[in-house]
CSV table of C-alpha atoms in Angstrom, one decimal:
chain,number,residue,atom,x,y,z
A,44,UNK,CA,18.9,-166.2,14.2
A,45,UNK,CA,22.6,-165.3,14.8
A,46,UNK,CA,24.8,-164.4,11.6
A,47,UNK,CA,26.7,-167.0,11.9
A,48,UNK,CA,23.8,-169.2,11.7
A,49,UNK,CA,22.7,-167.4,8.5
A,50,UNK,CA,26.1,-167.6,6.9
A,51,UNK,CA,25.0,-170.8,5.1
A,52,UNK,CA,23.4,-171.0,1.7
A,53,UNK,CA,22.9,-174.2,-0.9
A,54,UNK,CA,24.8,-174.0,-3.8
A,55,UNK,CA,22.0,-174.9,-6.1
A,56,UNK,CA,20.1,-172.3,-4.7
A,57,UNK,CA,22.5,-169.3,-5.9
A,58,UNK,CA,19.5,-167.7,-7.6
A,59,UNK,CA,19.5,-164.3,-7.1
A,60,UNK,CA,21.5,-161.6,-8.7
A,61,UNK,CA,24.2,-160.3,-5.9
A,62,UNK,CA,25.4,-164.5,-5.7
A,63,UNK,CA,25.5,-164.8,-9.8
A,64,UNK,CA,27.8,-161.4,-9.9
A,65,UNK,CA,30.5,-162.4,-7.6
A,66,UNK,CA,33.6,-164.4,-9.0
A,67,UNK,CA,32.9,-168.2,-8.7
A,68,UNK,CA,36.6,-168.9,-9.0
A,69,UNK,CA,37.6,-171.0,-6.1
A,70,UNK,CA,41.1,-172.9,-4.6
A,71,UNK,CA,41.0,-176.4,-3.2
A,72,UNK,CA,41.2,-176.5,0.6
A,73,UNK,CA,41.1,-178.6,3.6
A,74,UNK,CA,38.6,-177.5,6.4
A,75,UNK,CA,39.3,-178.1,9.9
A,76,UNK,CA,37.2,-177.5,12.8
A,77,UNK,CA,38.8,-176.7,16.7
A,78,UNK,CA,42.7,-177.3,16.1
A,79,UNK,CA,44.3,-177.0,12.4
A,80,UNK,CA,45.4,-180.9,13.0
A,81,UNK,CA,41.6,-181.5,13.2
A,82,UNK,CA,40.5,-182.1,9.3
A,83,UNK,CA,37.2,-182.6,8.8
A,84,UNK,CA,36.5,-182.4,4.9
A,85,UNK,CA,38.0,-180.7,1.7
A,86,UNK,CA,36.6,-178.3,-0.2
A,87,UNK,CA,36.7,-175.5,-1.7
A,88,UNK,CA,37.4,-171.5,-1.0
A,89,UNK,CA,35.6,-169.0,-3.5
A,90,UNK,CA,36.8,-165.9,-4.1
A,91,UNK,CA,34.7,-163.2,-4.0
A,92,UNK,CA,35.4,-159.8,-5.7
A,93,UNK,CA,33.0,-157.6,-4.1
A,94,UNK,CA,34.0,-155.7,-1.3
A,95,UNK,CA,31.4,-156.2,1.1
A,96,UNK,CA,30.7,-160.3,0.3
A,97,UNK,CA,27.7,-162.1,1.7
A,98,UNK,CA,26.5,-165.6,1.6
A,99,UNK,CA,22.5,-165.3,0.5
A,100,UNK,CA,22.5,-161.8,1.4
A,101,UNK,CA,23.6,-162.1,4.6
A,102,UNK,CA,27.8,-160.8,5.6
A,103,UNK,CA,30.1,-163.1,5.7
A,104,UNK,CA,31.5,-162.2,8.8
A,105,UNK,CA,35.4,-160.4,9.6
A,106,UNK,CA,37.5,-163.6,9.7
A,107,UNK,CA,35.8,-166.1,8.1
A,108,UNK,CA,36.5,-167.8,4.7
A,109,UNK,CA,33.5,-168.8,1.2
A,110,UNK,CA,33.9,-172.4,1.0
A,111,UNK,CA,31.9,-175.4,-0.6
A,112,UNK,CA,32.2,-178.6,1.2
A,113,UNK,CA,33.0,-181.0,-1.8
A,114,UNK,CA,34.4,-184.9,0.7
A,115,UNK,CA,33.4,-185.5,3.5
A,116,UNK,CA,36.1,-186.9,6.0
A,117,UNK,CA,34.6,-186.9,9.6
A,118,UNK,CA,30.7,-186.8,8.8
A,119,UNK,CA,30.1,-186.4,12.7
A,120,UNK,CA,32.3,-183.2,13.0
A,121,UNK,CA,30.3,-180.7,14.4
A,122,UNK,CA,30.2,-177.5,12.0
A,123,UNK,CA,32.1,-173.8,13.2
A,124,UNK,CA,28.9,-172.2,12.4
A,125,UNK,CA,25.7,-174.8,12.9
A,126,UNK,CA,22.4,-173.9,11.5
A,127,UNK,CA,20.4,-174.2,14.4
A,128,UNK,CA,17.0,-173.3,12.4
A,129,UNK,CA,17.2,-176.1,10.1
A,130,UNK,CA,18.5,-178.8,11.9
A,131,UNK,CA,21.7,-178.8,10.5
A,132,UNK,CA,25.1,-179.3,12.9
A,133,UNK,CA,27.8,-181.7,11.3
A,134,UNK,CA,30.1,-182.2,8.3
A,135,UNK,CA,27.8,-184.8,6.5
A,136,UNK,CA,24.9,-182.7,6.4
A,137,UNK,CA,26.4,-179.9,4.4
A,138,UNK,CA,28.2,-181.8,0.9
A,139,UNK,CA,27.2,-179.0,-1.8
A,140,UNK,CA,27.3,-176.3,0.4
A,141,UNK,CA,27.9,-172.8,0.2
A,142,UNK,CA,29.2,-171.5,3.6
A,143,UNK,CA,31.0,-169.6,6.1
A,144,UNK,CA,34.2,-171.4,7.8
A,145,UNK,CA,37.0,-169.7,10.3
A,146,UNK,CA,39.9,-168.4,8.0
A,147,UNK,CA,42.3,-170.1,10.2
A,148,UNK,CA,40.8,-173.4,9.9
A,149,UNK,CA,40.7,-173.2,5.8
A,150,UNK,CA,44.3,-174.5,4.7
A,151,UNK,CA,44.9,-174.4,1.2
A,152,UNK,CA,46.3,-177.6,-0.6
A,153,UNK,CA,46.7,-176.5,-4.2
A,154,UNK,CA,46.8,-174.5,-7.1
A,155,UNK,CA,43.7,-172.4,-8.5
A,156,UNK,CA,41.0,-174.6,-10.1
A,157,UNK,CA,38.0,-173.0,-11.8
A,158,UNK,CA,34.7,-174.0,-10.3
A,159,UNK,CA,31.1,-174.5,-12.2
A,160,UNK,CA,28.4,-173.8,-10.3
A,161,UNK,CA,26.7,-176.9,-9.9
A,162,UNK,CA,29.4,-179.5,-11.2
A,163,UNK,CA,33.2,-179.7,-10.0
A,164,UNK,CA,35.9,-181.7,-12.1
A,165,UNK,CA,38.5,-182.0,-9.4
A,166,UNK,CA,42.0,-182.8,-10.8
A,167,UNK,CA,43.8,-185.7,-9.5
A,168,UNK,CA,46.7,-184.6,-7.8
A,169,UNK,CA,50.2,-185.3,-8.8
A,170,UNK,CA,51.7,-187.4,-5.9
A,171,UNK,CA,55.0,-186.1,-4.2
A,172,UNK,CA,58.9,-187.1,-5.1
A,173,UNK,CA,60.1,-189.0,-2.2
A,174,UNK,CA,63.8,-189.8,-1.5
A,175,UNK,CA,63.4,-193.3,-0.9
A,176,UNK,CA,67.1,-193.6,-0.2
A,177,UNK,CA,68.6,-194.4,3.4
A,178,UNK,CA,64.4,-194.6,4.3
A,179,UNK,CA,63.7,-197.3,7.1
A,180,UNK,CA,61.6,-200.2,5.0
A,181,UNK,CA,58.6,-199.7,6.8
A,182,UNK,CA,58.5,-195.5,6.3
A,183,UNK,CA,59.0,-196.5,2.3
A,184,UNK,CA,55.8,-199.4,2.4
A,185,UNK,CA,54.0,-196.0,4.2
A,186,UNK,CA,55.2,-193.6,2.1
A,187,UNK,CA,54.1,-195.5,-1.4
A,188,UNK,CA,50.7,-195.8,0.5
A,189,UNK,CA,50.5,-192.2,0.9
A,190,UNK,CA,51.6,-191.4,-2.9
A,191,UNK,CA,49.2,-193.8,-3.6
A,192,UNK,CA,46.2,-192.5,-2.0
A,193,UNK,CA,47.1,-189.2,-3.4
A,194,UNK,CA,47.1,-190.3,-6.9
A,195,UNK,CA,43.5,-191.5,-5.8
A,196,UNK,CA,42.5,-188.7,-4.7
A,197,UNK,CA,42.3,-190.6,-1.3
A,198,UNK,CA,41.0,-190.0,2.2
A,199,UNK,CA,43.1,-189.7,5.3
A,200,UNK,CA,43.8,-192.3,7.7
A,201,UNK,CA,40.7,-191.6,10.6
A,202,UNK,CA,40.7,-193.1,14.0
A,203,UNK,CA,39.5,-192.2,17.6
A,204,UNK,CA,42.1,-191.7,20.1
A,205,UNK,CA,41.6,-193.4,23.1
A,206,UNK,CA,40.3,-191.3,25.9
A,207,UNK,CA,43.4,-193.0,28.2
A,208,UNK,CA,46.7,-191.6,26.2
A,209,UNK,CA,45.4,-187.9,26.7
A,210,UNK,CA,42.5,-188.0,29.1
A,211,UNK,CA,39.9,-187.4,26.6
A,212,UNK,CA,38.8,-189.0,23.4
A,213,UNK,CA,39.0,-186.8,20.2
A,214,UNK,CA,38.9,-188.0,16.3
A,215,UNK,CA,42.3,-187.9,14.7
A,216,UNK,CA,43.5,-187.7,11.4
A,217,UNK,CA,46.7,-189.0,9.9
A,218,UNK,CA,47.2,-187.0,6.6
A,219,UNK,CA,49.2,-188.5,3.2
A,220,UNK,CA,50.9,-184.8,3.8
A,221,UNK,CA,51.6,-186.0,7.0
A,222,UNK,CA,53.3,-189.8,6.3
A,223,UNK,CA,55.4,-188.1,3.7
A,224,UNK,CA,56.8,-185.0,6.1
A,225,UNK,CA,58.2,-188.1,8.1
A,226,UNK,CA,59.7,-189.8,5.1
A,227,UNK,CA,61.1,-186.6,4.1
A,228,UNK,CA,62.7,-185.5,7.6
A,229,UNK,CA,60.5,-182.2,6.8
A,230,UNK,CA,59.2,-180.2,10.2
A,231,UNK,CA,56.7,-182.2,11.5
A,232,UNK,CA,53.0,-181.6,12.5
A,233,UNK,CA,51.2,-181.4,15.8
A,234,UNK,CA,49.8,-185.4,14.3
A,235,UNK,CA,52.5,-186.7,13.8
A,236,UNK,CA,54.0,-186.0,17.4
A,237,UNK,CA,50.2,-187.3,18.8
A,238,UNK,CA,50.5,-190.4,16.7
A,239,UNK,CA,54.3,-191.3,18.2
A,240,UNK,CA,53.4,-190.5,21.9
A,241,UNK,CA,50.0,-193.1,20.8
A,242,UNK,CA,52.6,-195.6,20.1
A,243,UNK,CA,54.5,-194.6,23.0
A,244,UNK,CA,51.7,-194.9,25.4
A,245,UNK,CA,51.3,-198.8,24.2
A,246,UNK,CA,55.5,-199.1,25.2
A,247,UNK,CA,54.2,-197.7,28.8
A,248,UNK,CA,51.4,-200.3,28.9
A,249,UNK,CA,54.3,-202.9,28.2
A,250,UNK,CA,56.5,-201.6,30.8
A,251,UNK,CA,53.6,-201.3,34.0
A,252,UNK,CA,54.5,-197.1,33.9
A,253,UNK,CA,51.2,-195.9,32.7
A,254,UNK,CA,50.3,-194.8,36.4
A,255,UNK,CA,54.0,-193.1,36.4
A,256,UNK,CA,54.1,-191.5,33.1
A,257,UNK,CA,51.6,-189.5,31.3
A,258,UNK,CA,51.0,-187.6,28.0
A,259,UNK,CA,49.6,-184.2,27.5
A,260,UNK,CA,48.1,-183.3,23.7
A,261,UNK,CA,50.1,-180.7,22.0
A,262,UNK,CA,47.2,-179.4,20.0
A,263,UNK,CA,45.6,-178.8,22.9
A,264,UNK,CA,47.9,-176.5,24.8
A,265,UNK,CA,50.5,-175.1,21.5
A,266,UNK,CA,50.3,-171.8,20.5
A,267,UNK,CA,48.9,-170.5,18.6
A,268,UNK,CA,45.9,-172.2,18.0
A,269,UNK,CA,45.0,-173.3,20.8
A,270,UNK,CA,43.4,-169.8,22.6
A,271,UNK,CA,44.7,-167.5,25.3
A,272,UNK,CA,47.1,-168.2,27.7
A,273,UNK,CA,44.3,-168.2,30.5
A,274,UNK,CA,42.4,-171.1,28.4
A,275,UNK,CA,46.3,-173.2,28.0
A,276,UNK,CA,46.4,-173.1,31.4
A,277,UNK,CA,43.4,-174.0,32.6
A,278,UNK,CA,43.4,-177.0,30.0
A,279,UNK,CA,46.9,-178.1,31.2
A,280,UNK,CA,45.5,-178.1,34.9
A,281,UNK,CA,42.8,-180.0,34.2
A,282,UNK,CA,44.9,-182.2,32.7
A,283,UNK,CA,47.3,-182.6,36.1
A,284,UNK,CA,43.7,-183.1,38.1
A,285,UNK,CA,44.5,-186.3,40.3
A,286,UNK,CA,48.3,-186.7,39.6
A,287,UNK,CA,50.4,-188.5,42.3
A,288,UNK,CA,53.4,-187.3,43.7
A,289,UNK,CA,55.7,-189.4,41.3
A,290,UNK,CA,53.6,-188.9,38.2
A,291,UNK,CA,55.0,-187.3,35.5
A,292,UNK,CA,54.0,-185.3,32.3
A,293,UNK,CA,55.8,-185.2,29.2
A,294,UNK,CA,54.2,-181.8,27.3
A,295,UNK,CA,55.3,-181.5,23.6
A,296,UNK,CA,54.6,-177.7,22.6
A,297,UNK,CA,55.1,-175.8,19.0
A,298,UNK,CA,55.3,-171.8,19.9
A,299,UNK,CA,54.3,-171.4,16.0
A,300,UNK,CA,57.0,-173.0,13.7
A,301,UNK,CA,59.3,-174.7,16.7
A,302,UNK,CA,58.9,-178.1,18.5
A,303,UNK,CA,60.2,-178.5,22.3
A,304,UNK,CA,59.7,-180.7,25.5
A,305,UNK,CA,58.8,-179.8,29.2
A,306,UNK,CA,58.7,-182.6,31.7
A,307,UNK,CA,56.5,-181.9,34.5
A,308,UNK,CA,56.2,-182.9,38.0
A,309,UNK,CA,53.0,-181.3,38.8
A,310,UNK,CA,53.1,-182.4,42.8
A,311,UNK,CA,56.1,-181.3,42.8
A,312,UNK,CA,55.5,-178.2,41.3
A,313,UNK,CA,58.8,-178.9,39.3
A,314,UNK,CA,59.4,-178.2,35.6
A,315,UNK,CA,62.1,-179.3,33.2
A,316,UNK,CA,62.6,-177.6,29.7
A,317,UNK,CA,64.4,-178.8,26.6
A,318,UNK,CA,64.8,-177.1,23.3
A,319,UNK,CA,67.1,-179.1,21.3
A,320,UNK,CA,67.6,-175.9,19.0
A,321,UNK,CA,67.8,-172.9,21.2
A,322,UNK,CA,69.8,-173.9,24.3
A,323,UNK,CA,71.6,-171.4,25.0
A,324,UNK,CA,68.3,-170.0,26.6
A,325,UNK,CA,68.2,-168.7,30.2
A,326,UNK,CA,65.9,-169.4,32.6
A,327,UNK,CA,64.1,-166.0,33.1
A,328,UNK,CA,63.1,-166.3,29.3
A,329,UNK,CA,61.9,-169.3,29.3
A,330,UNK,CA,59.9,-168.9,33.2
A,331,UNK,CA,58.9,-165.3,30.9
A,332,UNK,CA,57.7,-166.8,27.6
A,333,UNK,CA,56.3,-170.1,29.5
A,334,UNK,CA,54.4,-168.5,32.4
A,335,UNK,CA,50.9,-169.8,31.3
A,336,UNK,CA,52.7,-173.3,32.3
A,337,UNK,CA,53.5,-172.2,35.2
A,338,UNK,CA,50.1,-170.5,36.2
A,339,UNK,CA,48.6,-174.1,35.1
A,340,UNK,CA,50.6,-175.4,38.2
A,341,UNK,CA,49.3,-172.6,40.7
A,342,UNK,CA,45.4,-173.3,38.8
A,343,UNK,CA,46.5,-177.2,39.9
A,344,UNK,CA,47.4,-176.7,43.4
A,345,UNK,CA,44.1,-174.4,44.1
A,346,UNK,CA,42.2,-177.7,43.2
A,347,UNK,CA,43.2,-179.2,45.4
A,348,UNK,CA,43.4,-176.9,48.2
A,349,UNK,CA,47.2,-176.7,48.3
A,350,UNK,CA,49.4,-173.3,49.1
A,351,UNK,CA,52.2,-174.1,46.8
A,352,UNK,CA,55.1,-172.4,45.8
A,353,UNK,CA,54.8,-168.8,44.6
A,354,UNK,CA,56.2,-169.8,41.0
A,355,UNK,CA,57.2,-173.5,40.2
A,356,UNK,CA,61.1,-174.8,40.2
A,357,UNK,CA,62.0,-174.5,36.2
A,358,UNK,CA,65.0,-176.6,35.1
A,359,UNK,CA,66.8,-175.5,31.6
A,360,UNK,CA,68.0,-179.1,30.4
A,361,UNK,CA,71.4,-177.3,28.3
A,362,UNK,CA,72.8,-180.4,28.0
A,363,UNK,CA,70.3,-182.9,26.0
A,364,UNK,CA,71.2,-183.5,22.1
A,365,UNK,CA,71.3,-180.6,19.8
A,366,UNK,CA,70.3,-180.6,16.3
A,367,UNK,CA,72.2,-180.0,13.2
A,368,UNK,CA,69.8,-177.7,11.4
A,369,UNK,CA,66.1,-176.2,12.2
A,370,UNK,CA,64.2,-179.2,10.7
A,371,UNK,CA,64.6,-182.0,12.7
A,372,UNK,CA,63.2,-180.5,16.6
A,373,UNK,CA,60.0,-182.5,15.8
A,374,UNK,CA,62.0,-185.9,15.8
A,375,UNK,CA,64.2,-184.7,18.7
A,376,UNK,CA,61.2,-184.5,20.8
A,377,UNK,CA,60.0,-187.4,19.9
A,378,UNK,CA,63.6,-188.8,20.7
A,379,UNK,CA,63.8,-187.1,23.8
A,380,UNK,CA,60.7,-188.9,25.5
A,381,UNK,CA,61.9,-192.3,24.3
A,382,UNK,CA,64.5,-192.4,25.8
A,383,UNK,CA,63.0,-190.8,29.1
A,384,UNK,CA,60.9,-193.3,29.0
A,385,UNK,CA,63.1,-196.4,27.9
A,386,UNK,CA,66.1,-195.6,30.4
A,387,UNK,CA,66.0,-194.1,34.0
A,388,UNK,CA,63.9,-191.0,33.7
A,389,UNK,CA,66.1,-189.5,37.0
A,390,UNK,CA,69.6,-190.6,35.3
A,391,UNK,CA,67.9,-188.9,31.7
A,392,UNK,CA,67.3,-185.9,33.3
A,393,UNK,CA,70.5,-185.1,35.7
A,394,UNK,CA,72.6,-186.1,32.7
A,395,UNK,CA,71.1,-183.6,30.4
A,396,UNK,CA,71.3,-180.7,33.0
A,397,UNK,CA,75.2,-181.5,32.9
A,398,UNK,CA,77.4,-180.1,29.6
A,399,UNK,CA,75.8,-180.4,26.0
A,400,UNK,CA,75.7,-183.4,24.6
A,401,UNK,CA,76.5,-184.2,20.8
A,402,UNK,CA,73.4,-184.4,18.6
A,403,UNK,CA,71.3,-187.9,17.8
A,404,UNK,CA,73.1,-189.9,15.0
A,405,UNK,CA,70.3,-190.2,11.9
A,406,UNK,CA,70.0,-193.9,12.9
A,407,UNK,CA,68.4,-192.9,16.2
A,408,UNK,CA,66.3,-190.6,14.2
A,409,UNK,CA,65.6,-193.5,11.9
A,410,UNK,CA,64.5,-195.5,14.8
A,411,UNK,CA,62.0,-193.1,15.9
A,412,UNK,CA,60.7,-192.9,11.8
A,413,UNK,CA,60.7,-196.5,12.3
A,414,UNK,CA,58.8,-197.4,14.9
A,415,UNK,CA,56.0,-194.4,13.9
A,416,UNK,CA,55.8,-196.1,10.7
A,417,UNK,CA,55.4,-199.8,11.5
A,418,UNK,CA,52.7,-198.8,14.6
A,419,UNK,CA,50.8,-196.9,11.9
A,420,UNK,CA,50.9,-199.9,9.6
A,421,UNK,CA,50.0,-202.6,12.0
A,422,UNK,CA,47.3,-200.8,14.4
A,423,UNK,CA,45.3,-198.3,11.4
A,424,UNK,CA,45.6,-199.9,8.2
């Protein structure tokens, strides 16, 4: 058996003297598996005092967090670390257990609570202040349902996306932390871009563009989660497999702690760029910092047999809206591919490679809040 297949103990079963020594403090935590957006369950972290700590005698591994899986959100999640031996692979199996999880899946959501060894009292946490003032009416109705479900101790909203918005199927999770970063105009997540390009995808469906127009996952190809820049591109390729010459990509990507928009004509080997914060970026950086996108293009054109260009055509849009301050890029990209896809995508994209343009006006923010809220409302709850 692997060590990362030993790294798995019951917590009832914390008999022997090394596991009783060790401090069974512990901080509440969510547990993700894959991307950060991906939350599976909450639990627990314990902190451990010794310097060498183990789970059951065995190490618990350079990188890798003590938890206890307390709720269950996604029971079918496959674990980070499976236990092969005894049969035991997803997130439902393990409710009670003492385990090893991937430090940079464990996000802390909380202050320090102490921890008994075989009975938790969890806390109810204190919901959030919102500023319900100058809120669209349907972000407010969301927002109380989020306090709400906090007060309660609540799960998540938990749907499958559709394997036809991104080309695969994957479980997704609207958080309360989530509904109330909207209603806040706080920086936004990686889910709540996905869940306004899902409501996007059903205004292409509307319009007949869906063969035109296509969406690419952001926490599949945004650093830094998401692996090297070898595995981006090859993702992002496989993504382009069987575009037409017309067909289109719109590519939200956080570089860490900043939202912005390429367009891409894969056939066409032609990229646009917009970063509604740092415009006054040049070409050669952006070709530089973006090159895994552009390697994803070459990948692309060796599936299908094609001698392409030696790099792809990159097009710095200077002239799309700016924002005020360096909260709001989330909603801007959001914006940005409404109205791309709303008005001529062509006219959209010559007139933003013309002289800056002012920023949006909060109202065409608040549309954008707007319509995320009312799809959530109506399709998941």
């Amino acid at each position: 058996m692997e060590d990362s297949e030993k790294q798995f103990v019951h917590i009832h079963e914390q008999d022997n003297g090394e596991e009783k020594s060790q401090n069974s403090k512990g901080k509440p935590c969510k547990l993700a598996v894959d991307l950060v957006d991906n939350i599976v369950t909450r639990g627990t972290v314990l902190e451990i005092d010794a310097t060498n700590p183990t789970i059951h005698g065995v190490p618990l591994g350079k990188g890798n967090e003590r938890v206890v899986v307390d709720i269950v959100i996604d029971a079918k999640a496959f674990l980070p670390f499976p236990i092969k031996d005894d049969d035991i692979f997803t997130v439902g199996q393990t409710v009670g257990y003492v385990m090893a999880w991937p430090k940079h899946l464990v996000i802390l959501t909380g202050v320090e609570i102490p921890r008994k060894r075989k009975h938790t009292v969890e806390k109810l946490p204190k919901a959030p202040d919102v500023d319900f003032h100058g809120m669209p009416k349907s972000l407010k109705i969301l927002c109380r349902y989020a306090q709400n479900m906090i007060k309660m101790n609540g799960n998540c909203i938990v749907f499958d996306m559709e394997e036809r918005v991104f080309g695969s199927p994957r479980p997704t999770h609207i958080l309360n932390e989530d509904i109330l970063q909207l209603g806040g105009m706080e920086k936004l997540s990686a889910t709540c871009i996905v869940i306004y390009m899902r409501y996007l995808y059903t205004v292409l469906e509307e319009l007949d563009m869906v063969g035109s127009v296509s969406f690419v996952d952001p926490a599949v190809i945004s650093a830094p989660w998401c692996g090297t820049s070898f595995v981006r591109s090859r993702k992002l390729a496989d993504r382009f497999k069987g575009a037409q010459n017309d067909q289109i990509f719109f590519i939200p990507y956080n570089s860490g702690d900043h939202w912005m928009l390429t367009i891409v004509y894969p056939v066409k080997e032609t990229i646009y760029f917009v970063d509604s914060f740092y415009q006054s970026i040049n070409e050669s950086k952006v070709n530089g910092n973006m090159l895994w996108m552009s390697n994803a293009i070459n990948i692309f054109n060796r599936q299908r047999n094609k001698q392409g260009r030696k790099s792809p055509l990159w097009k710095i849009l200077m002239g799309a809206p700016s924002q005020p301050t360096n909260k709001e890029c989330g909603y801007y990209v959001m914006r940005f591919m409404r109205d791309l896809i709303l008005e001529d995508i062509q006219g959209v994209l010559a007139k933003w490679e013309g002289p800056m343009e002012t920023t949006y006006l909060q109202e065409e923010i608040d549309e954008v809040r707007d319509e995320w809220a009312e799809f959530v409302s109506d399709k998941y709850l």
